[in-house]
Amino acid sequence: MLAQRTSLGASLAIVLWAMTASVASADSVARGTAAFQRGDYLRAARELSPAAERGNPRALGMLGFMYEHGFGVPQAYDASADLYYRGAMQGDPFAQAMLGMMYDKGHGVPNDYVLAYKWLNLAAARTGGRQRDAYLRFRDAVALKLSRNEIVAGQRFALDWIPSRPEPDVHLTVK
């Protein structure tokens, strides 16, 4: 009986910790977003980094953008592409669109218009409004660089894509 209560208590503690970590992650993303919008890029990077390390897709996308453009962190296309990829794999439309643009430009990843098309297509499908319109325009601009068969391949890749929840492995520390 005591072992059951101890096990139940430990399980409850783990669930409560996970819920708290999730709320803390959301709070740090909100604080990081607010700091970014104010132009306080160093604080934004400090707030977003722990959430990105825990695998928060929105934090991964925003921090990827900061690394791509050198806002509050050194400009690093490889780091940016990695962060975008991790957010994109979890289904974050912003990370998907930015990863598509990285493939279009060949920044941090090999230039690949088919993969650019795939990620931009997924981003447009997963969002709405002006953001969707922008992603569709980007996708259509990439499509102009593709043959009909390559467009079909990009569409097939998008249809076959399944979101995943990768293990956090980013160790970015912003001081």
JSON list of C-alpha atoms in Angstrom, two decimals:
[
{"chain": "A", "resi": 1, "resn": "MET", "atom": "CA", "xyz": [0.00, 0.00, 0.00]},
{"chain": "A", "resi": 2, "resn": "LEU", "atom": "CA", "xyz": [2.78, 2.42, 0.92]},
{"chain": "A", "resi": 3, "resn": "ALA", "atom": "CA", "xyz": [4.63, 1.53, -2.28]},
{"chain": "A", "resi": 4, "resn": "GLN", "atom": "CA", "xyz": [1.49, 2.29, -4.31]},
{"chain": "A", "resi": 5, "resn": "ARG", "atom": "CA", "xyz": [1.06, 5.69, -2.64]},
{"chain": "A", "resi": 6, "resn": "THR", "atom": "CA", "xyz": [4.73, 6.49, -3.14]},
{"chain": "A", "resi": 7, "resn": "SER", "atom": "CA", "xyz": [4.50, 5.50, -6.81]},
{"chain": "A", "resi": 8, "resn": "LEU", "atom": "CA", "xyz": [1.30, 7.51, -7.24]},
{"chain": "A", "resi": 9, "resn": "GLY", "atom": "CA", "xyz": [2.92, 10.51, -5.51]},
{"chain": "A", "resi": 10, "resn": "ALA", "atom": "CA", "xyz": [5.98, 10.26, -7.76]},
{"chain": "A", "resi": 11, "resn": "SER", "atom": "CA", "xyz": [3.78, 10.03, -10.86]},
{"chain": "A", "resi": 12, "resn": "LEU", "atom": "CA", "xyz": [1.74, 13.03, -9.76]},
{"chain": "A", "resi": 13, "resn": "ALA", "atom": "CA", "xyz": [4.92, 15.01, -9.11]},
{"chain": "A", "resi": 14, "resn": "ILE", "atom": "CA", "xyz": [6.19, 14.22, -12.62]},
{"chain": "A", "resi": 15, "resn": "VAL", "atom": "CA", "xyz": [2.88, 15.28, -14.20]},
{"chain": "A", "resi": 16, "resn": "LEU", "atom": "CA", "xyz": [2.83, 18.53, -12.19]},
{"chain": "A", "resi": 17, "resn": "TRP", "atom": "CA", "xyz": [6.46, 19.23, -13.10]},
{"chain": "A", "resi": 18, "resn": "ALA", "atom": "CA", "xyz": [5.70, 18.66, -16.81]},
{"chain": "A", "resi": 19, "resn": "MET", "atom": "CA", "xyz": [2.71, 21.02, -16.63]},
{"chain": "A", "resi": 20, "resn": "THR", "atom": "CA", "xyz": [4.80, 23.66, -14.87]},
{"chain": "A", "resi": 21, "resn": "ALA", "atom": "CA", "xyz": [7.63, 23.29, -17.39]},
{"chain": "A", "resi": 22, "resn": "SER", "atom": "CA", "xyz": [5.14, 23.71, -20.22]},
{"chain": "A", "resi": 23, "resn": "VAL", "atom": "CA", "xyz": [3.69, 26.88, -18.66]},
{"chain": "A", "resi": 24, "resn": "ALA", "atom": "CA", "xyz": [7.18, 28.19, -17.93]},
{"chain": "A", "resi": 25, "resn": "SER", "atom": "CA", "xyz": [8.14, 27.51, -21.53]},
{"chain": "A", "resi": 26, "resn": "ALA", "atom": "CA", "xyz": [5.08, 29.38, -22.79]},
{"chain": "A", "resi": 27, "resn": "ASP", "atom": "CA", "xyz": [5.86, 32.28, -20.47]},
{"chain": "A", "resi": 28, "resn": "SER", "atom": "CA", "xyz": [9.47, 32.50, -21.63]},
{"chain": "A", "resi": 29, "resn": "VAL", "atom": "CA", "xyz": [8.33, 32.41, -25.27]},
{"chain": "A", "resi": 30, "resn": "ALA", "atom": "CA", "xyz": [5.84, 35.22, -24.58]},
{"chain": "A", "resi": 31, "resn": "ARG", "atom": "CA", "xyz": [8.54, 37.25, -22.80]},
{"chain": "A", "resi": 32, "resn": "GLY", "atom": "CA", "xyz": [11.01, 36.53, -25.61]},
{"chain": "A", "resi": 33, "resn": "THR", "atom": "CA", "xyz": [8.48, 37.56, -28.24]},
{"chain": "A", "resi": 34, "resn": "ALA", "atom": "CA", "xyz": [7.70, 40.78, -26.40]},
{"chain": "A", "resi": 35, "resn": "ALA", "atom": "CA", "xyz": [11.40, 41.57, -26.01]},
{"chain": "A", "resi": 36, "resn": "PHE", "atom": "CA", "xyz": [11.99, 40.90, -29.72]},
{"chain": "A", "resi": 37, "resn": "GLN", "atom": "CA", "xyz": [9.13, 43.20, -30.70]},
{"chain": "A", "resi": 38, "resn": "ARG", "atom": "CA", "xyz": [10.64, 45.95, -28.50]},
{"chain": "A", "resi": 39, "resn": "GLY", "atom": "CA", "xyz": [14.00, 45.47, -30.22]},
{"chain": "A", "resi": 40, "resn": "ASP", "atom": "CA", "xyz": [15.62, 44.06, -27.06]},
{"chain": "A", "resi": 41, "resn": "TYR", "atom": "CA", "xyz": [17.25, 41.21, -28.95]},
{"chain": "A", "resi": 42, "resn": "LEU", "atom": "CA", "xyz": [19.68, 40.12, -26.22]},
{"chain": "A", "resi": 43, "resn": "ARG", "atom": "CA", "xyz": [16.84, 39.64, -23.76]},
{"chain": "A", "resi": 44, "resn": "ALA", "atom": "CA", "xyz": [14.74, 37.92, -26.44]},
{"chain": "A", "resi": 45, "resn": "ALA", "atom": "CA", "xyz": [17.55, 35.43, -27.06]},
{"chain": "A", "resi": 46, "resn": "ARG", "atom": "CA", "xyz": [17.98, 34.82, -23.31]},
{"chain": "A", "resi": 47, "resn": "GLU", "atom": "CA", "xyz": [14.24, 34.19, -22.89]},
{"chain": "A", "resi": 48, "resn": "LEU", "atom": "CA", "xyz": [13.82, 32.02, -25.99]},
{"chain": "A", "resi": 49, "resn": "SER", "atom": "CA", "xyz": [16.93, 29.83, -25.57]},
{"chain": "A", "resi": 50, "resn": "PRO", "atom": "CA", "xyz": [15.67, 27.70, -22.64]},
{"chain": "A", "resi": 51, "resn": "ALA", "atom": "CA", "xyz": [12.33, 27.10, -24.36]},
{"chain": "A", "resi": 52, "resn": "ALA", "atom": "CA", "xyz": [14.16, 26.16, -27.57]},
{"chain": "A", "resi": 53, "resn": "GLU", "atom": "CA", "xyz": [16.37, 23.76, -25.61]},
{"chain": "A", "resi": 54, "resn": "ARG", "atom": "CA", "xyz": [13.18, 22.11, -24.33]},
{"chain": "A", "resi": 55, "resn": "GLY", "atom": "CA", "xyz": [11.98, 21.79, -27.94]},
{"chain": "A", "resi": 56, "resn": "ASN", "atom": "CA", "xyz": [9.28, 24.50, -28.03]},
{"chain": "A", "resi": 57, "resn": "PRO", "atom": "CA", "xyz": [8.56, 24.85, -31.78]},
{"chain": "A", "resi": 58, "resn": "ARG", "atom": "CA", "xyz": [7.69, 28.55, -31.65]},
{"chain": "A", "resi": 59, "resn": "ALA", "atom": "CA", "xyz": [10.86, 29.34, -29.70]},
{"chain": "A", "resi": 60, "resn": "LEU", "atom": "CA", "xyz": [12.89, 27.27, -32.18]},
{"chain": "A", "resi": 61, "resn": "GLY", "atom": "CA", "xyz": [11.47, 29.26, -35.11]},
{"chain": "A", "resi": 62, "resn": "MET", "atom": "CA", "xyz": [11.97, 32.65, -33.49]},
{"chain": "A", "resi": 63, "resn": "LEU", "atom": "CA", "xyz": [15.49, 31.85, -32.31]},
{"chain": "A", "resi": 64, "resn": "GLY", "atom": "CA", "xyz": [16.25, 30.50, -35.79]},
{"chain": "A", "resi": 65, "resn": "PHE", "atom": "CA", "xyz": [15.18, 33.84, -37.23]},
{"chain": "A", "resi": 66, "resn": "MET", "atom": "CA", "xyz": [17.44, 35.65, -34.78]},
{"chain": "A", "resi": 67, "resn": "TYR", "atom": "CA", "xyz": [20.43, 33.49, -35.80]},
{"chain": "A", "resi": 68, "resn": "GLU", "atom": "CA", "xyz": [19.62, 33.89, -39.48]},
{"chain": "A", "resi": 69, "resn": "HIS", "atom": "CA", "xyz": [19.72, 37.68, -39.20]},
{"chain": "A", "resi": 70, "resn": "GLY", "atom": "CA", "xyz": [22.13, 38.16, -36.29]},
{"chain": "A", "resi": 71, "resn": "PHE", "atom": "CA", "xyz": [19.59, 39.74, -33.91]},
{"chain": "A", "resi": 72, "resn": "GLY", "atom": "CA", "xyz": [21.09, 39.50, -30.41]},
{"chain": "A", "resi": 73, "resn": "VAL", "atom": "CA", "xyz": [23.15, 36.45, -31.39]},
{"chain": "A", "resi": 74, "resn": "PRO", "atom": "CA", "xyz": [25.91, 35.91, -33.94]},
{"chain": "A", "resi": 75, "resn": "GLN", "atom": "CA", "xyz": [24.62, 35.45, -37.47]},
{"chain": "A", "resi": 76, "resn": "ALA", "atom": "CA", "xyz": [24.91, 31.73, -38.17]},
{"chain": "A", "resi": 77, "resn": "TYR", "atom": "CA", "xyz": [23.03, 30.12, -41.03]},
{"chain": "A", "resi": 78, "resn": "ASP", "atom": "CA", "xyz": [23.85, 26.58, -39.91]},
{"chain": "A", "resi": 79, "resn": "ALA", "atom": "CA", "xyz": [22.42, 27.18, -36.44]},
{"chain": "A", "resi": 80, "resn": "SER", "atom": "CA", "xyz": [19.45, 28.96, -37.95]},
{"chain": "A", "resi": 81, "resn": "ALA", "atom": "CA", "xyz": [18.68, 26.10, -40.34]},
{"chain": "A", "resi": 82, "resn": "ASP", "atom": "CA", "xyz": [18.98, 23.57, -37.51]},
{"chain": "A", "resi": 83, "resn": "LEU", "atom": "CA", "xyz": [16.58, 25.53, -35.31]},
{"chain": "A", "resi": 84, "resn": "TYR", "atom": "CA", "xyz": [14.12, 26.03, -38.17]},
{"chain": "A", "resi": 85, "resn": "TYR", "atom": "CA", "xyz": [14.29, 22.33, -39.01]},
{"chain": "A", "resi": 86, "resn": "ARG", "atom": "CA", "xyz": [13.53, 21.28, -35.45]},
{"chain": "A", "resi": 87, "resn": "GLY", "atom": "CA", "xyz": [10.56, 23.67, -35.27]},
{"chain": "A", "resi": 88, "resn": "ALA", "atom": "CA", "xyz": [9.38, 22.70, -38.77]},
{"chain": "A", "resi": 89, "resn": "MET", "atom": "CA", "xyz": [9.42, 19.00, -37.92]},
{"chain": "A", "resi": 90, "resn": "GLN", "atom": "CA", "xyz": [7.01, 19.75, -35.08]},
{"chain": "A", "resi": 91, "resn": "GLY", "atom": "CA", "xyz": [4.65, 21.58, -37.43]},
{"chain": "A", "resi": 92, "resn": "ASP", "atom": "CA", "xyz": [5.38, 25.25, -36.67]},
{"chain": "A", "resi": 93, "resn": "PRO", "atom": "CA", "xyz": [4.32, 27.12, -39.85]},
{"chain": "A", "resi": 94, "resn": "PHE", "atom": "CA", "xyz": [6.79, 29.99, -39.34]},
{"chain": "A", "resi": 95, "resn": "ALA", "atom": "CA", "xyz": [9.71, 27.57, -38.92]},
{"chain": "A", "resi": 96, "resn": "GLN", "atom": "CA", "xyz": [8.51, 25.60, -41.96]},
{"chain": "A", "resi": 97, "resn": "ALA", "atom": "CA", "xyz": [8.32, 28.72, -44.12]},
{"chain": "A", "resi": 98, "resn": "MET", "atom": "CA", "xyz": [11.70, 30.00, -43.00]},
{"chain": "A", "resi": 99, "resn": "LEU", "atom": "CA", "xyz": [13.29, 26.59, -43.58]},
{"chain": "A", "resi": 100, "resn": "GLY", "atom": "CA", "xyz": [11.76, 26.63, -47.07]},
{"chain": "A", "resi": 101, "resn": "MET", "atom": "CA", "xyz": [13.34, 30.02, -47.68]},
{"chain": "A", "resi": 102, "resn": "MET", "atom": "CA", "xyz": [16.71, 28.71, -46.44]},
{"chain": "A", "resi": 103, "resn": "TYR", "atom": "CA", "xyz": [16.50, 25.87, -48.98]},
{"chain": "A", "resi": 104, "resn": "ASP", "atom": "CA", "xyz": [15.54, 28.39, -51.66]},
{"chain": "A", "resi": 105, "resn": "LYS", "atom": "CA", "xyz": [18.60, 30.54, -50.90]},
{"chain": "A", "resi": 106, "resn": "GLY", "atom": "CA", "xyz": [20.98, 27.74, -49.94]},
{"chain": "A", "resi": 107, "resn": "HIS", "atom": "CA", "xyz": [21.70, 29.35, -46.56]},
{"chain": "A", "resi": 108, "resn": "GLY", "atom": "CA", "xyz": [22.82, 26.82, -43.95]},
{"chain": "A", "resi": 109, "resn": "VAL", "atom": "CA", "xyz": [21.48, 23.97, -46.11]},
{"chain": "A", "resi": 110, "resn": "PRO", "atom": "CA", "xyz": [22.14, 22.86, -49.68]},
{"chain": "A", "resi": 111, "resn": "ASN", "atom": "CA", "xyz": [20.13, 24.79, -52.26]},
{"chain": "A", "resi": 112, "resn": "ASP", "atom": "CA", "xyz": [17.11, 22.57, -53.01]},
{"chain": "A", "resi": 113, "resn": "TYR", "atom": "CA", "xyz": [14.02, 24.07, -54.65]},
{"chain": "A", "resi": 114, "resn": "VAL", "atom": "CA", "xyz": [11.96, 20.90, -54.24]},
{"chain": "A", "resi": 115, "resn": "LEU", "atom": "CA", "xyz": [12.47, 20.93, -50.47]},
{"chain": "A", "resi": 116, "resn": "ALA", "atom": "CA", "xyz": [11.87, 24.69, -50.44]},
{"chain": "A", "resi": 117, "resn": "TYR", "atom": "CA", "xyz": [8.55, 24.07, -52.19]},
{"chain": "A", "resi": 118, "resn": "LYS", "atom": "CA", "xyz": [7.66, 21.27, -49.74]},
{"chain": "A", "resi": 119, "resn": "TRP", "atom": "CA", "xyz": [8.25, 23.35, -46.61]},
{"chain": "A", "resi": 120, "resn": "LEU", "atom": "CA", "xyz": [6.54, 26.46, -48.00]},
{"chain": "A", "resi": 121, "resn": "ASN", "atom": "CA", "xyz": [3.57, 24.36, -49.08]},
{"chain": "A", "resi": 122, "resn": "LEU", "atom": "CA", "xyz": [3.29, 22.87, -45.59]},
{"chain": "A", "resi": 123, "resn": "ALA", "atom": "CA", "xyz": [3.58, 26.30, -43.96]},
{"chain": "A", "resi": 124, "resn": "ALA", "atom": "CA", "xyz": [0.78, 27.71, -46.13]},
{"chain": "A", "resi": 125, "resn": "ALA", "atom": "CA", "xyz": [-1.43, 24.71, -45.36]},
{"chain": "A", "resi": 126, "resn": "ARG", "atom": "CA", "xyz": [-0.93, 25.11, -41.60]},
{"chain": "A", "resi": 127, "resn": "THR", "atom": "CA", "xyz": [-1.78, 28.81, -41.24]},
{"chain": "A", "resi": 128, "resn": "GLY", "atom": "CA", "xyz": [-4.29, 31.37, -42.46]},
{"chain": "A", "resi": 129, "resn": "GLY", "atom": "CA", "xyz": [-4.82, 35.01, -43.34]},
{"chain": "A", "resi": 130, "resn": "ARG", "atom": "CA", "xyz": [-2.00, 37.25, -44.49]},
{"chain": "A", "resi": 131, "resn": "GLN", "atom": "CA", "xyz": [0.59, 34.80, -43.28]},
{"chain": "A", "resi": 132, "resn": "ARG", "atom": "CA", "xyz": [-0.86, 32.08, -45.53]},
{"chain": "A", "resi": 133, "resn": "ASP", "atom": "CA", "xyz": [-0.98, 34.47, -48.47]},
{"chain": "A", "resi": 134, "resn": "ALA", "atom": "CA", "xyz": [2.69, 35.36, -47.98]},
{"chain": "A", "resi": 135, "resn": "TYR", "atom": "CA", "xyz": [3.74, 31.70, -47.74]},
{"chain": "A", "resi": 136, "resn": "LEU", "atom": "CA", "xyz": [1.75, 30.90, -50.89]},
{"chain": "A", "resi": 137, "resn": "ARG", "atom": "CA", "xyz": [3.50, 33.74, -52.75]},
{"chain": "A", "resi": 138, "resn": "PHE", "atom": "CA", "xyz": [6.90, 32.44, -51.62]},
{"chain": "A", "resi": 139, "resn": "ARG", "atom": "CA", "xyz": [5.94, 28.89, -52.62]},
{"chain": "A", "resi": 140, "resn": "ASP", "atom": "CA", "xyz": [4.70, 30.04, -56.02]},
{"chain": "A", "resi": 141, "resn": "ALA", "atom": "CA", "xyz": [7.93, 31.98, -56.61]},
{"chain": "A", "resi": 142, "resn": "VAL", "atom": "CA", "xyz": [9.90, 28.80, -55.89]},
{"chain": "A", "resi": 143, "resn": "ALA", "atom": "CA", "xyz": [7.57, 26.84, -58.22]},
{"chain": "A", "resi": 144, "resn": "LEU", "atom": "CA", "xyz": [8.71, 29.06, -61.10]},
{"chain": "A", "resi": 145, "resn": "LYS", "atom": "CA", "xyz": [12.16, 27.50, -60.70]},
{"chain": "A", "resi": 146, "resn": "LEU", "atom": "CA", "xyz": [10.80, 23.93, -60.88]},
{"chain": "A", "resi": 147, "resn": "SER", "atom": "CA", "xyz": [9.69, 21.58, -63.63]},
{"chain": "A", "resi": 148, "resn": "ARG", "atom": "CA", "xyz": [6.21, 20.08, -63.45]},
{"chain": "A", "resi": 149, "resn": "ASN", "atom": "CA", "xyz": [7.70, 16.79, -62.18]},
{"chain": "A", "resi": 150, "resn": "GLU", "atom": "CA", "xyz": [9.65, 18.61, -59.46]},
{"chain": "A", "resi": 151, "resn": "ILE", "atom": "CA", "xyz": [6.48, 20.37, -58.29]},
{"chain": "A", "resi": 152, "resn": "VAL", "atom": "CA", "xyz": [4.73, 17.01, -58.10]},
{"chain": "A", "resi": 153, "resn": "ALA", "atom": "CA", "xyz": [7.68, 15.66, -56.08]},
{"chain": "A", "resi": 154, "resn": "GLY", "atom": "CA", "xyz": [7.49, 18.64, -53.70]},
{"chain": "A", "resi": 155, "resn": "GLN", "atom": "CA", "xyz": [3.76, 18.11, -53.28]},
{"chain": "A", "resi": 156, "resn": "ARG", "atom": "CA", "xyz": [4.29, 14.40, -52.63]},
{"chain": "A", "resi": 157, "resn": "PHE", "atom": "CA", "xyz": [6.94, 15.17, -50.00]},
{"chain": "A", "resi": 158, "resn": "ALA", "atom": "CA", "xyz": [4.50, 17.54, -48.31]},
{"chain": "A", "resi": 159, "resn": "LEU", "atom": "CA", "xyz": [1.69, 14.97, -48.40]},
{"chain": "A", "resi": 160, "resn": "ASP", "atom": "CA", "xyz": [3.96, 12.27, -46.94]},
{"chain": "A", "resi": 161, "resn": "TRP", "atom": "CA", "xyz": [5.28, 14.51, -44.17]},
{"chain": "A", "resi": 162, "resn": "ILE", "atom": "CA", "xyz": [4.36, 13.55, -40.61]},
{"chain": "A", "resi": 163, "resn": "PRO", "atom": "CA", "xyz": [5.02, 15.90, -37.68]},
{"chain": "A", "resi": 164, "resn": "SER", "atom": "CA", "xyz": [7.38, 14.61, -35.03]},
{"chain": "A", "resi": 165, "resn": "ARG", "atom": "CA", "xyz": [8.45, 15.58, -31.55]},
{"chain": "A", "resi": 166, "resn": "PRO", "atom": "CA", "xyz": [12.26, 15.25, -31.54]},
{"chain": "A", "resi": 167, "resn": "GLU", "atom": "CA", "xyz": [14.26, 15.06, -28.36]},
{"chain": "A", "resi": 168, "resn": "PRO", "atom": "CA", "xyz": [15.72, 18.43, -27.34]},
{"chain": "A", "resi": 169, "resn": "ASP", "atom": "CA", "xyz": [19.42, 18.60, -28.14]},
{"chain": "A", "resi": 170, "resn": "VAL", "atom": "CA", "xyz": [20.09, 22.27, -28.73]},
{"chain": "A", "resi": 171, "resn": "HIS", "atom": "CA", "xyz": [22.59, 23.68, -26.27]},
{"chain": "A", "resi": 172, "resn": "LEU", "atom": "CA", "xyz": [22.57, 27.37, -27.11]},
{"chain": "A", "resi": 173, "resn": "THR", "atom": "CA", "xyz": [23.52, 29.60, -24.24]},
{"chain": "A", "resi": 174, "resn": "VAL", "atom": "CA", "xyz": [23.07, 33.32, -24.56]},
{"chain": "A", "resi": 175, "resn": "LYS", "atom": "CA", "xyz": [24.72, 35.42, -21.90]}
]
